Short mmCIF file of C-alpha atoms in Angstrom, two decimals:
data_model
loop_
_atom_site.label_atom_id
_atom_site.label_comp_id
_atom_site.label_asym_id
_atom_site.label_seq_id
_atom_site.Cartn_x
_atom_site.Cartn_y
_atom_site.Cartn_z
CA MET A 27 -269.74 89.23 181.23
CA SER A 28 -267.01 87.04 182.30
CA ALA A 29 -264.48 89.99 182.38
CA THR A 30 -266.74 92.31 184.26
CA SER A 31 -268.05 89.87 186.82
CA VAL A 32 -264.54 89.81 188.09
CA LEU A 33 -265.17 93.11 189.65
CA TYR A 34 -266.89 91.44 192.57
CA ASP A 35 -266.82 88.34 194.54
CA ALA A 36 -269.76 85.83 194.81
CA PRO A 37 -271.83 87.81 197.32
CA GLY A 38 -271.57 86.43 200.78
CA LYS A 39 -274.31 87.17 203.48
CA ALA A 40 -273.66 90.79 204.12
CA ALA A 41 -273.49 91.49 200.36
CA LYS A 42 -276.49 89.72 199.37
CA ARG A 43 -278.14 91.75 202.30
CA ARG A 44 -276.95 95.05 200.79
CA ASN A 45 -277.80 93.89 197.25
CA VAL A 46 -281.38 93.48 198.32
CA ILE A 47 -281.44 96.89 200.09
CA TYR A 48 -280.10 98.50 196.84
CA THR A 49 -282.70 96.67 194.85
CA VAL A 50 -285.57 97.76 196.99
CA VAL A 51 -284.28 101.31 197.00
CA PHE A 52 -284.04 101.40 193.29
CA LEU A 53 -287.41 99.72 192.99
CA VAL A 54 -288.97 102.38 195.26
CA LEU A 55 -287.22 105.28 193.10
CA PHE A 56 -288.30 103.82 190.04
CA ALA A 57 -291.84 103.32 191.01
CA LEU A 58 -292.05 106.80 192.30
CA ALA A 59 -290.76 108.30 189.08
CA ALA A 60 -293.29 105.93 186.95
CA TRP A 61 -296.13 107.12 189.46
CA TRP A 62 -295.22 110.90 188.99
CA ILE A 63 -294.93 110.53 185.29
CA LEU A 64 -298.47 108.45 185.14
CA SER A 65 -300.20 110.96 187.27
CA VAL A 66 -299.04 113.96 185.18
CA MET A 67 -300.30 111.88 182.23
CA ALA A 68 -303.60 111.24 183.82
CA ASP A 69 -303.93 114.72 184.77
CA LYS A 70 -303.49 115.76 181.02
CA ASN A 71 -306.09 113.07 179.95
CA GLN A 72 -303.25 110.83 178.02
CA LEU A 73 -304.26 107.54 179.86
CA ALA A 74 -307.81 107.54 178.59
CA ALA A 75 -308.60 104.09 176.92
CA GLU A 76 -309.74 105.85 173.64
CA LYS A 77 -306.39 107.20 173.28
CA TRP A 78 -304.67 103.76 173.19
CA SER A 79 -307.46 101.53 171.87
CA PRO A 80 -307.14 102.46 168.18
CA PHE A 81 -303.96 100.69 168.06
CA VAL A 82 -305.13 97.43 169.01
CA LYS A 83 -308.98 97.70 168.00
CA ASP A 84 -308.97 99.82 164.85
CA SER A 85 -307.04 98.17 161.92
CA LYS A 86 -307.47 101.37 159.99
CA VAL A 87 -304.73 103.05 162.06
CA TRP A 88 -302.32 100.41 160.75
CA THR A 89 -303.35 100.29 157.07
CA THR A 90 -303.76 103.92 156.72
CA TYR A 91 -301.06 105.31 158.69
CA LEU A 92 -298.41 102.95 160.37
CA LEU A 93 -297.67 100.41 157.73
CA PRO A 94 -297.68 102.88 154.70
CA GLY A 95 -295.31 104.91 156.77
CA LEU A 96 -293.13 102.04 157.78
CA GLY A 97 -293.06 101.25 153.93
CA GLU A 98 -291.55 104.45 153.11
CA THR A 99 -288.97 104.35 155.83
CA LEU A 100 -287.94 100.90 154.54
CA LYS A 101 -288.11 102.11 151.17
CA ALA A 102 -285.61 104.94 151.58
CA ALA A 103 -283.38 102.89 153.78
CA ALA A 104 -283.24 100.24 151.22
CA LEU A 105 -282.58 102.70 148.25
CA ALA A 106 -279.86 104.26 150.32
CA ILE A 107 -277.97 101.03 151.01
CA VAL A 108 -278.20 99.69 147.56
CA ILE A 109 -276.75 102.92 146.15
CA ALA A 110 -274.32 103.62 149.11
CA LEU A 111 -272.77 100.14 149.14
CA PRO A 112 -271.01 100.04 145.83
CA LEU A 113 -270.20 103.63 145.96
CA GLY A 114 -268.63 103.25 149.37
CA ALA A 115 -266.70 100.27 148.17
CA LEU A 116 -265.36 102.16 145.21
CA LEU A 117 -264.41 105.06 147.45
CA GLY A 118 -262.82 102.80 150.06
CA ILE A 119 -260.82 101.13 147.12
CA GLY A 120 -259.95 104.61 145.89
CA ARG A 121 -258.44 105.79 149.09
CA LEU A 122 -256.03 102.82 149.20
CA SER A 123 -254.87 103.62 145.58
CA ASP A 124 -250.98 103.73 144.88
CA HIS A 125 -251.80 106.94 142.80
CA ALA A 126 -251.76 110.24 144.94
CA TRP A 127 -253.94 111.74 142.24
CA VAL A 128 -256.79 109.17 143.22
CA ARG A 129 -256.03 108.69 146.93
CA VAL A 130 -255.93 112.31 147.78
CA PRO A 131 -259.25 113.75 146.38
CA VAL A 132 -261.20 110.58 147.23
CA GLY A 133 -259.78 110.85 150.90
CA ALA A 134 -260.75 114.73 150.93
CA VAL A 135 -264.46 113.66 149.67
CA VAL A 136 -264.85 110.99 152.37
CA GLU A 137 -263.58 113.15 155.17
CA PHE A 138 -265.65 115.97 153.98
CA PHE A 139 -269.09 114.09 154.02
CA ARG A 140 -268.18 112.43 157.09
CA ALA A 141 -267.77 115.79 159.02
CA ILE A 142 -271.21 117.24 157.80
CA PRO A 143 -274.34 116.45 159.68
CA VAL A 144 -276.59 114.34 157.48
CA LEU A 145 -279.57 116.57 157.97
CA MET A 146 -277.65 119.44 156.29
CA MET A 147 -276.93 117.21 153.33
CA MET A 148 -280.65 116.55 153.20
CA ILE A 149 -281.85 120.00 153.35
CA PHE A 150 -279.01 120.95 150.61
CA ALA A 151 -280.19 117.97 148.51
CA SER A 152 -283.90 119.04 148.58
CA ALA A 153 -283.04 122.82 147.54
CA LEU A 154 -280.74 121.15 144.73
CA TYR A 155 -283.66 119.15 143.38
CA VAL A 156 -285.99 122.26 143.60
CA GLN A 157 -283.68 124.31 141.55
CA PHE A 158 -281.66 122.05 139.07
CA SER A 159 -284.35 119.20 138.54
CA ASN A 160 -287.97 118.62 137.58
CA VAL A 161 -288.47 116.01 140.29
CA SER A 162 -292.11 116.20 141.34
CA SER A 163 -292.84 117.81 144.90
CA ASP A 164 -294.40 114.46 146.06
CA LEU A 165 -291.11 112.65 145.29
CA ARG A 166 -288.75 115.37 146.37
CA PRO A 167 -288.71 114.37 149.88
CA LEU A 168 -287.82 110.88 149.28
CA TYR A 169 -285.11 111.84 146.79
CA ALA A 170 -283.57 114.39 149.05
CA VAL A 171 -283.57 111.82 151.95
CA VAL A 172 -281.88 109.11 149.85
CA THR A 173 -279.44 111.52 148.55
CA GLY A 174 -278.40 112.74 152.03
CA LEU A 175 -278.24 109.25 153.24
CA VAL A 176 -276.21 108.03 150.34
CA LEU A 177 -273.60 110.91 150.38
CA TYR A 178 -273.04 110.34 154.24
CA ASN A 179 -273.21 106.60 154.41
CA SER A 180 -271.18 105.82 151.29
CA SER A 181 -268.20 107.78 152.89
CA VAL A 182 -268.88 105.76 156.17
CA ILE A 183 -268.99 102.72 154.18
CA ALA A 184 -265.72 103.61 152.49
CA GLU A 185 -264.04 103.65 155.78
CA VAL A 186 -265.33 100.25 157.00
CA VAL A 187 -264.27 98.82 153.47
CA ARG A 188 -260.69 100.56 153.87
CA ALA A 189 -260.53 99.19 157.53
CA GLY A 190 -261.67 95.78 156.32
CA ILE A 191 -258.84 95.55 153.76
CA LEU A 192 -256.39 97.03 156.00
CA THR A 193 -257.04 94.16 158.48
CA LEU A 194 -255.91 91.52 156.22
CA PRO A 195 -252.40 90.19 156.69
CA ARG A 196 -249.82 91.66 154.18
CA GLY A 197 -248.95 88.10 153.02
CA GLN A 198 -252.08 88.07 151.14
CA THR A 199 -251.08 90.86 148.84
CA ASP A 200 -247.52 89.43 148.58
CA ALA A 201 -248.89 85.84 147.46
CA ALA A 202 -251.09 87.23 144.98
CA LYS A 203 -248.19 89.37 143.55
CA ALA A 204 -246.10 86.21 143.59
CA ILE A 205 -248.32 84.31 141.28
CA GLY A 206 -248.57 87.16 138.98
CA MET A 207 -251.81 88.84 139.73
CA ARG A 208 -252.39 92.52 138.75
CA LYS A 209 -253.50 95.06 141.17
CA GLY A 210 -257.03 94.96 140.05
CA GLN A 211 -256.91 91.00 140.37
CA THR A 212 -255.65 91.07 143.81
CA MET A 213 -258.21 93.56 145.08
CA GLY A 214 -261.14 91.76 143.21
CA TYR A 215 -260.04 88.03 143.91
CA VAL A 216 -258.07 88.15 146.85
CA LEU A 217 -258.72 91.26 149.30
CA LEU A 218 -262.19 92.32 148.59
CA PRO A 219 -263.77 88.86 149.11
CA GLN A 220 -262.09 88.55 152.51
CA ALA A 221 -262.73 92.09 153.44
CA VAL A 222 -266.48 91.80 152.74
CA THR A 223 -266.78 88.87 155.19
CA ALA A 224 -264.81 90.50 158.01
CA MET A 225 -266.99 93.83 157.61
CA LEU A 226 -270.44 92.31 157.52
CA PRO A 227 -271.38 93.13 160.99
CA ALA A 228 -270.21 96.56 160.78
CA LEU A 229 -272.26 97.06 157.71
CA VAL A 230 -275.47 95.49 159.30
CA SER A 231 -275.14 97.87 162.12
CA GLN A 232 -274.56 100.75 159.76
CA LEU A 233 -278.05 99.66 158.46
CA VAL A 234 -279.42 100.63 161.95
CA VAL A 235 -278.00 104.09 161.62
CA ILE A 236 -279.65 104.50 158.13
CA VAL A 237 -282.97 103.50 159.33
CA LYS A 238 -282.56 105.91 162.26
CA ASP A 239 -281.60 108.80 159.89
CA THR A 240 -284.57 108.23 157.46
CA ALA A 241 -286.66 109.99 160.41
CA LEU A 242 -285.16 113.14 159.94
CA GLY A 243 -286.80 113.45 156.68
CA GLY A 244 -290.14 112.71 158.25
CA ALA A 245 -289.47 115.77 160.84
CA VAL A 246 -287.90 118.23 158.64
CA LEU A 247 -288.43 117.75 154.96
CA GLY A 248 -292.08 116.52 154.98
CA PHE A 249 -291.26 112.85 153.94
CA ALA A 250 -294.27 110.74 154.53
CA ASP A 251 -292.22 108.09 156.70
CA LEU A 252 -293.14 106.36 159.90
CA LEU A 253 -292.10 109.41 161.89
CA SER A 254 -294.31 111.97 160.21
CA GLN A 255 -297.33 109.73 161.49
CA LYS A 256 -296.72 111.65 164.92
CA ASP A 257 -298.97 114.41 163.17
CA THR A 258 -301.42 112.40 161.29
CA ILE A 259 -302.57 109.93 163.88
CA PRO A 260 -303.15 112.47 166.85
CA ALA A 261 -304.93 114.64 164.30
CA ASN A 262 -307.42 111.79 163.45
CA TYR A 263 -307.76 109.85 166.77
CA GLY A 264 -308.22 112.73 169.33
CA ALA A 265 -304.86 114.17 170.46
CA ASN A 266 -303.58 110.97 171.43
CA THR A 267 -299.77 112.37 170.99
CA ILE A 268 -298.02 110.28 173.80
CA ALA A 269 -299.85 107.07 172.75
CA THR A 270 -298.75 107.63 169.10
CA ILE A 271 -295.11 108.40 169.95
CA VAL A 272 -294.75 105.20 172.18
CA VAL A 273 -296.13 103.09 169.31
CA LEU A 274 -293.82 104.65 166.88
CA ALA A 275 -291.02 104.14 169.12
CA LEU A 276 -292.14 100.61 169.73
CA ILE A 277 -291.88 99.82 165.97
CA TYR A 278 -288.56 101.39 165.40
CA ILE A 279 -286.84 99.44 168.39
CA ALA A 280 -288.26 96.36 167.25
CA LEU A 281 -286.79 96.81 163.74
CA ASN A 282 -283.66 98.08 164.93
CA PHE A 283 -283.07 95.61 167.77
CA ALA A 284 -283.60 92.89 165.20
CA LEU A 285 -280.97 94.33 162.88
CA THR A 286 -278.52 94.83 166.06
CA SER A 287 -279.10 91.42 167.22
CA PHE A 288 -278.35 90.07 163.77
CA ALA A 289 -275.16 91.94 163.62
CA GLY A 290 -274.12 90.81 166.97
CA TRP A 291 -274.83 87.21 165.98
CA LEU A 292 -273.01 87.58 162.74
CA GLU A 293 -269.83 88.81 164.48
CA LYS A 294 -269.83 86.02 166.87
CA ARG A 295 -270.29 83.42 164.16
CA LEU A 296 -267.55 85.06 161.94
CA ARG A 297 -265.15 85.15 164.75
CA GLY A 298 -265.73 81.50 165.37
CA SER A 299 -265.10 80.44 161.92
CA LYS A 300 -261.60 80.57 159.96
CA LYS A 301 -262.88 81.68 156.70
CA SER A 302 -261.26 85.19 156.83
CA THR A 303 -257.54 85.50 157.70
CA GLY A 304 -258.14 89.10 158.99
CA ALA A 305 -259.94 90.36 162.18
CA VAL A 306 -263.55 90.78 162.08
CA LEU A 307 -264.82 94.39 162.27
CA GLY A 308 -267.44 94.39 164.89
CA ALA A 309 -270.58 96.43 165.22
CA ASP A 310 -268.64 98.90 167.28
CA ASP A 311 -266.21 99.90 164.34
CA ALA A 312 -269.30 101.26 162.43
CA ASP A 313 -269.74 103.71 165.02
CA GLN A 314 -265.96 104.62 164.83
CA ALA A 315 -266.21 105.22 161.19
CA ASN A 316 -269.19 107.64 161.78
CA ALA A 317 -266.75 110.23 163.19
CA PRO A 318 -264.36 112.11 160.82
CA GLY A 319 -260.93 112.01 161.20
CA ALA A 320 -260.92 108.84 163.23
CA PRO A 321 -259.79 105.89 161.24
CA ALA A 322 -262.28 102.89 161.50
CA ASN A 323 -259.61 100.30 162.50
CA ALA A 324 -260.18 99.78 166.04
CA SER A 325 -259.49 96.29 165.71
CA GLY A 326 -256.83 94.39 163.90
CA VAL A 327 -254.16 97.02 162.97
CA MET B 22 -271.03 135.45 146.17
CA PHE B 23 -270.71 135.62 150.02
CA ASP B 24 -272.39 139.02 150.22
CA PHE B 25 -275.51 137.35 152.12
CA LEU B 26 -273.40 137.14 155.14
CA ASP B 27 -272.76 140.92 155.27
CA SER B 28 -276.73 141.87 154.90
CA GLY B 29 -277.00 141.68 158.78
CA GLN B 30 -280.21 139.54 158.21
CA TYR B 31 -278.73 136.42 159.61
CA ASP B 32 -277.01 135.71 162.88
CA LEU B 33 -274.59 133.08 161.74
CA LEU B 34 -272.49 133.22 164.79
CA GLY B 35 -275.42 133.20 167.11
CA ALA B 36 -276.74 130.06 165.31
CA PHE B 37 -273.30 128.13 165.60
CA TRP B 38 -273.32 129.37 169.37
CA VAL B 39 -276.54 127.67 170.00
CA THR B 40 -274.96 124.56 168.27
CA VAL B 41 -271.93 124.77 170.55
CA GLN B 42 -273.97 125.36 173.75
CA LEU B 43 -276.17 122.53 172.77
CA THR B 44 -273.22 120.27 172.53
CA LEU B 45 -271.45 121.42 175.56
CA TYR B 46 -274.31 120.85 177.87
CA SER B 47 -275.47 117.58 176.33
CA ALA B 48 -271.70 116.30 176.62
CA VAL B 49 -271.59 117.14 180.22
CA GLY B 50 -274.88 115.59 180.91
CA SER B 51 -274.43 112.50 178.88
CA LEU B 52 -271.00 111.95 180.45
CA ILE B 53 -272.45 111.76 183.99
CA TRP B 54 -275.33 109.80 183.09
CA GLY B 55 -273.57 107.39 180.70
CA THR B 56 -270.98 106.69 183.44
CA LEU B 57 -273.76 106.04 185.86
CA LEU B 58 -275.51 103.79 183.29
CA ALA B 59 -272.02 101.92 182.75
CA GLY B 60 -271.72 101.49 186.55
CA MET B 61 -275.22 99.95 186.65
CA ARG B 62 -274.40 97.52 183.89
CA VAL B 63 -271.35 96.08 185.63
CA SER B 64 -272.79 96.15 189.09
CA PRO B 65 -273.34 93.28 191.21
CA VAL B 66 -277.18 93.84 191.44
CA PRO B 67 -278.91 92.09 189.07
CA LEU B 68 -281.90 94.64 188.86
CA LEU B 69 -279.51 97.50 188.05
CA ARG B 70 -277.77 95.32 185.44
CA THR B 71 -281.22 94.71 183.99
CA PHE B 72 -282.27 98.24 183.99
CA GLY B 73 -279.06 99.53 182.47
CA THR B 74 -279.00 96.89 179.75
CA GLY B 75 -282.77 97.68 178.96
CA TYR B 76 -282.28 101.25 178.71
CA VAL B 77 -279.28 101.13 176.39
CA ASN B 78 -280.98 98.78 174.29
CA VAL B 79 -284.37 100.52 173.89
CA VAL B 80 -282.83 104.09 173.51
CA ARG B 81 -279.96 103.34 171.12
CA ASN B 82 -282.27 101.74 168.71
CA THR B 83 -284.75 104.61 168.74
CA PRO B 84 -283.97 107.31 166.10
CA LEU B 85 -282.73 110.60 167.68
CA THR B 86 -285.30 112.41 165.84
CA LEU B 87 -287.97 110.53 167.54
CA VAL B 88 -286.53 110.92 170.97
CA LEU B 89 -286.41 114.67 170.54
CA VAL B 90 -289.92 114.91 169.08
CA GLY B 91 -291.01 112.79 172.07
CA CYS B 92 -289.38 115.30 174.22
CA SER B 93 -290.99 118.27 172.52
CA LEU B 94 -294.36 117.17 171.65
CA GLY B 95 -294.82 114.46 174.31
CA LEU B 96 -293.17 116.06 177.32
CA GLY B 97 -293.44 119.84 176.39
CA GLN B 98 -296.56 120.28 174.93
CA THR B 99 -298.80 117.68 175.91
CA LEU B 100 -297.50 117.09 179.60
CA GLN B 101 -296.25 120.68 179.86
CA PHE B 102 -293.07 119.98 181.29
CA THR B 103 -290.92 123.25 181.10
CA LEU B 104 -287.75 122.13 183.11
CA GLY B 105 -287.57 125.51 184.57
CA GLY B 106 -287.76 127.45 181.32
CA GLN B 107 -289.54 130.55 181.00
CA ASP B 108 -290.28 131.18 177.27
CA PHE B 109 -290.71 129.15 174.36
CA LYS B 110 -287.03 129.32 173.19
CA SER B 111 -285.30 128.26 176.61
CA ILE B 112 -287.92 125.51 177.03
CA GLY B 113 -287.28 124.16 173.69
CA PHE B 114 -283.39 124.24 174.19
CA ARG B 115 -283.76 122.55 177.66
CA LEU B 116 -285.92 119.87 176.12
CA ALA B 117 -283.47 119.48 173.17
CA VAL B 118 -280.70 119.03 175.84
CA LEU B 119 -282.54 116.39 177.53
CA GLY B 120 -283.33 114.37 174.67
CA LEU B 121 -279.72 114.64 173.42
CA VAL B 122 -278.43 113.55 176.91
CA ALA B 123 -280.92 110.57 177.08
CA TYR B 124 -279.62 109.35 173.50
CA THR B 125 -275.89 110.02 173.75
CA SER B 126 -275.40 108.68 177.19
CA THR B 127 -276.10 105.12 175.84
CA PHE B 128 -273.08 105.57 173.52
CA VAL B 129 -271.07 106.91 176.53
CA CYS B 130 -272.15 103.93 178.47
CA GLU B 131 -271.12 101.42 175.84
CA SER B 132 -267.60 103.25 175.39
CA ILE B 133 -267.00 103.06 178.96
CA ARG B 134 -268.19 99.52 179.27
CA SER B 135 -265.60 98.53 176.52
CA GLY B 136 -262.85 100.57 178.38
CA ILE B 137 -263.63 98.49 181.45
CA ASN B 138 -263.19 95.46 179.49
CA THR B 139 -259.64 96.48 178.46
CA VAL B 140 -258.42 96.54 182.04
CA PRO B 141 -256.83 93.24 182.85
CA VAL B 142 -258.76 90.71 185.07
CA GLY B 143 -255.57 90.54 187.36
CA GLN B 144 -256.09 94.29 188.33
CA ALA B 145 -259.55 93.63 189.60
CA GLU B 146 -258.55 90.27 191.29
CA ALA B 147 -255.42 92.07 192.98
CA ALA B 148 -257.81 95.09 194.22
CA ARG B 149 -260.12 92.55 195.51
CA ALA B 150 -257.37 90.66 197.21
CA LEU B 151 -256.57 93.75 199.25
CA GLY B 152 -260.08 93.74 200.48
CA LEU B 153 -261.52 96.66 198.30
CA SER B 154 -265.40 96.88 198.06
CA PHE B 155 -267.07 96.92 194.65
CA ARG B 156 -267.33 100.66 194.64
CA GLN B 157 -263.53 101.16 195.55
CA VAL B 158 -262.61 98.76 192.89
CA LEU B 159 -264.67 100.42 190.37
CA THR B 160 -263.71 104.22 191.22
CA LEU B 161 -260.16 103.65 192.37
CA ILE B 162 -258.75 101.01 190.14
CA ILE B 163 -260.82 100.33 187.01
CA LEU B 164 -262.71 103.46 185.99
CA PRO B 165 -259.51 105.74 185.88
CA GLN B 166 -257.77 103.12 183.69
CA ALA B 167 -260.84 102.70 181.56
CA PHE B 168 -261.44 106.23 181.15
CA ARG B 169 -258.01 106.69 179.89
CA SER B 170 -258.37 103.95 177.26
CA VAL B 171 -261.72 105.37 176.15
CA VAL B 172 -260.66 109.10 175.13
CA ALA B 173 -260.79 108.08 171.51
CA PRO B 174 -264.08 106.60 171.45
CA LEU B 175 -265.47 108.97 173.62
CA ALA B 176 -264.18 111.68 171.11
CA ASN B 177 -266.14 110.03 168.49
CA VAL B 178 -269.07 110.23 170.60
CA LEU B 179 -268.59 113.91 171.05
CA ILE B 180 -268.14 114.39 167.36
CA ALA B 181 -271.27 112.68 166.58
CA LEU B 182 -273.17 114.64 169.26
CA THR B 183 -271.91 117.64 167.73
CA LYS B 184 -273.43 116.77 164.27
CA ASN B 185 -276.62 115.30 166.15
CA THR B 186 -277.42 118.83 167.66
CA THR B 187 -278.73 119.56 164.13
CA VAL B 188 -281.50 117.29 164.93
CA ALA B 189 -282.89 119.95 167.46
CA ALA B 190 -283.90 121.90 164.15
CA ALA B 191 -286.79 119.31 164.13
CA ILE B 192 -288.19 120.66 167.34
CA GLY B 193 -287.43 124.44 166.51
CA VAL B 194 -284.44 125.01 168.11
CA ALA B 195 -282.71 128.01 166.35
CA GLU B 196 -279.24 126.37 165.90
CA ALA B 197 -276.90 126.04 162.86
CA SER B 198 -279.14 123.74 160.51
CA ALA B 199 -282.31 125.66 161.03
CA LEU B 200 -280.62 128.90 159.96
CA MET B 201 -279.19 126.86 156.93
CA LYS B 202 -282.75 125.83 155.97
CA LYS B 203 -284.05 129.58 156.44
CA MET B 204 -280.97 130.98 154.30
CA ILE B 205 -281.38 128.33 151.53
CA GLU B 206 -285.11 129.43 151.28
CA ASN B 207 -284.39 133.17 150.95
CA GLU B 208 -281.16 133.15 149.09
CA SER B 209 -281.77 130.39 146.64
CA SER B 210 -279.32 131.81 144.16
CA ALA B 211 -276.49 131.37 146.37
CA LEU B 212 -277.37 127.83 147.28
CA PHE B 213 -273.71 126.38 147.05
CA ALA B 214 -272.30 129.30 148.86
CA VAL B 215 -274.76 128.82 151.66
CA PHE B 216 -273.97 125.08 151.88
CA ALA B 217 -270.31 125.81 151.86
CA VAL B 218 -270.33 128.21 154.76
CA PHE B 219 -272.21 125.80 157.11
CA ALA B 220 -270.08 122.85 156.05
CA PHE B 221 -267.20 124.81 156.84
CA GLY B 222 -268.55 125.62 160.14
CA PHE B 223 -269.14 122.04 161.06
CA ILE B 224 -265.71 120.99 159.89
CA VAL B 225 -264.14 123.60 162.08
CA LEU B 226 -266.18 122.29 165.02
CA THR B 227 -265.51 118.52 164.43
CA LEU B 228 -262.03 118.25 162.96
CA PRO B 229 -260.15 119.95 165.71
CA THR B 230 -261.95 117.95 168.22
CA GLY B 231 -261.03 114.84 166.55
CA LEU B 232 -257.37 115.69 165.97
CA LEU B 233 -257.02 117.05 169.65
CA LEU B 234 -258.74 114.33 171.46
CA GLY B 235 -256.95 111.71 169.32
CA TRP B 236 -253.57 113.47 170.47
CA VAL B 237 -254.67 113.25 173.98
CA SER B 238 -255.71 109.58 173.77
CA LYS B 239 -252.20 108.59 172.53
CA ARG B 240 -250.71 110.76 175.40
CA VAL B 241 -252.86 109.25 178.31
CA ALA B 242 -253.04 105.62 177.06
CA VAL B 243 -252.06 103.00 179.63
CA LYS B 244 -249.22 101.54 178.21
CA ARG B 245 -249.56 97.63 178.49
#
């Protein structure tokens, strides 16, 4: 805030008047837009009380649809993160290997899975399970979603881990060598523990990406997650599509906003403390790692 | 192995062309709306700042799938917004672009805002000392420098957008991933070949973008 508020002086008389005018103009435009949308909604009978009241009056809409859906979403996200974290750490360390025969293939795998849309991997995984496994058809959507998420996110996490290790000063490795540690010990006792602290905020904000991506399964693969309730609730409560979508959005926003805020709080706290010698990878660095070809080391190196 | 491509049954290039079109229209739209949002977020008017912050926080925490489904089911089918489209296909495409713009612009806004933060405070102070107004400071001094420093983050947003266009399959737009789903169902014997073709298509779309814009970002970066 301090850096941007320097763009303008403390408002004087004329500026204050102008700001009031902008505020009023914006309010009028905003009110017009809101009124227009509400009147269209009223036209299509989407504002009627019975379309919205089930969400506050009928507990069944929560116990039968919303909460089980949220449960499936969280289950898929939790499974994906639990599998992707160690896998991503391994891939990230593999990419830093001294041996080209480890480094190059791992790099190719990471770049490949970052370049492919996660939806395609889910569709592919779903077809794989149909052909080459006997996973029951009720479980298949969950398996496909988790597989797609793991393939994609482990390669993103690999980049975050690599960036985290690269932000550490060279002296850490040198010191470890000087006291006679082997490469594995250097990584396990010296580099990784510090890197993990540095990349915590980036990892937490990657969780938001995972939670959002589970919704793909609900829309395309028939996964019974929170988003798929967009069909079941309007079917049972009288075509209240808009009310349902608004409620679903509010649940996702509340969940992800909590995670985003937590990542921001963590970043601030870690930057303040002196526990790690390297730079802290912020929430934005996870966004960087989501794009193929781009190194996720915006800060630090 | 790849003989399903010659059968003439599938319009592979057509599907990827839809992907490219979705990407380009949404990229232009989100660049404009994202810049406006960034302008609001740093403006001296508190209400505009609140609106910008609120919009970004709400939209970037919503799954893109839900945004697109909201555009299609909510705006399209329930409220009958057609955005000037005539048939089912063009209405779906336009709604998808609307959803992608609404979502991607939040990431554009955050990139530009971080670019504004890289401009040294002294630049803005000097500009103000010359008597430039907020709009002049922003458009003549700050944004030109900010844009040059955010080419790389914007390239990442563009690549993410290219990949995100596949989500439009959820609302029935016939782009690459929708065709892939169809082909996997029909050509189940060539599962790996189908996946390889589409994976290759996306690598062709995303990797050059990253490399080219990475080079551009080094060229135009303000040396400080």
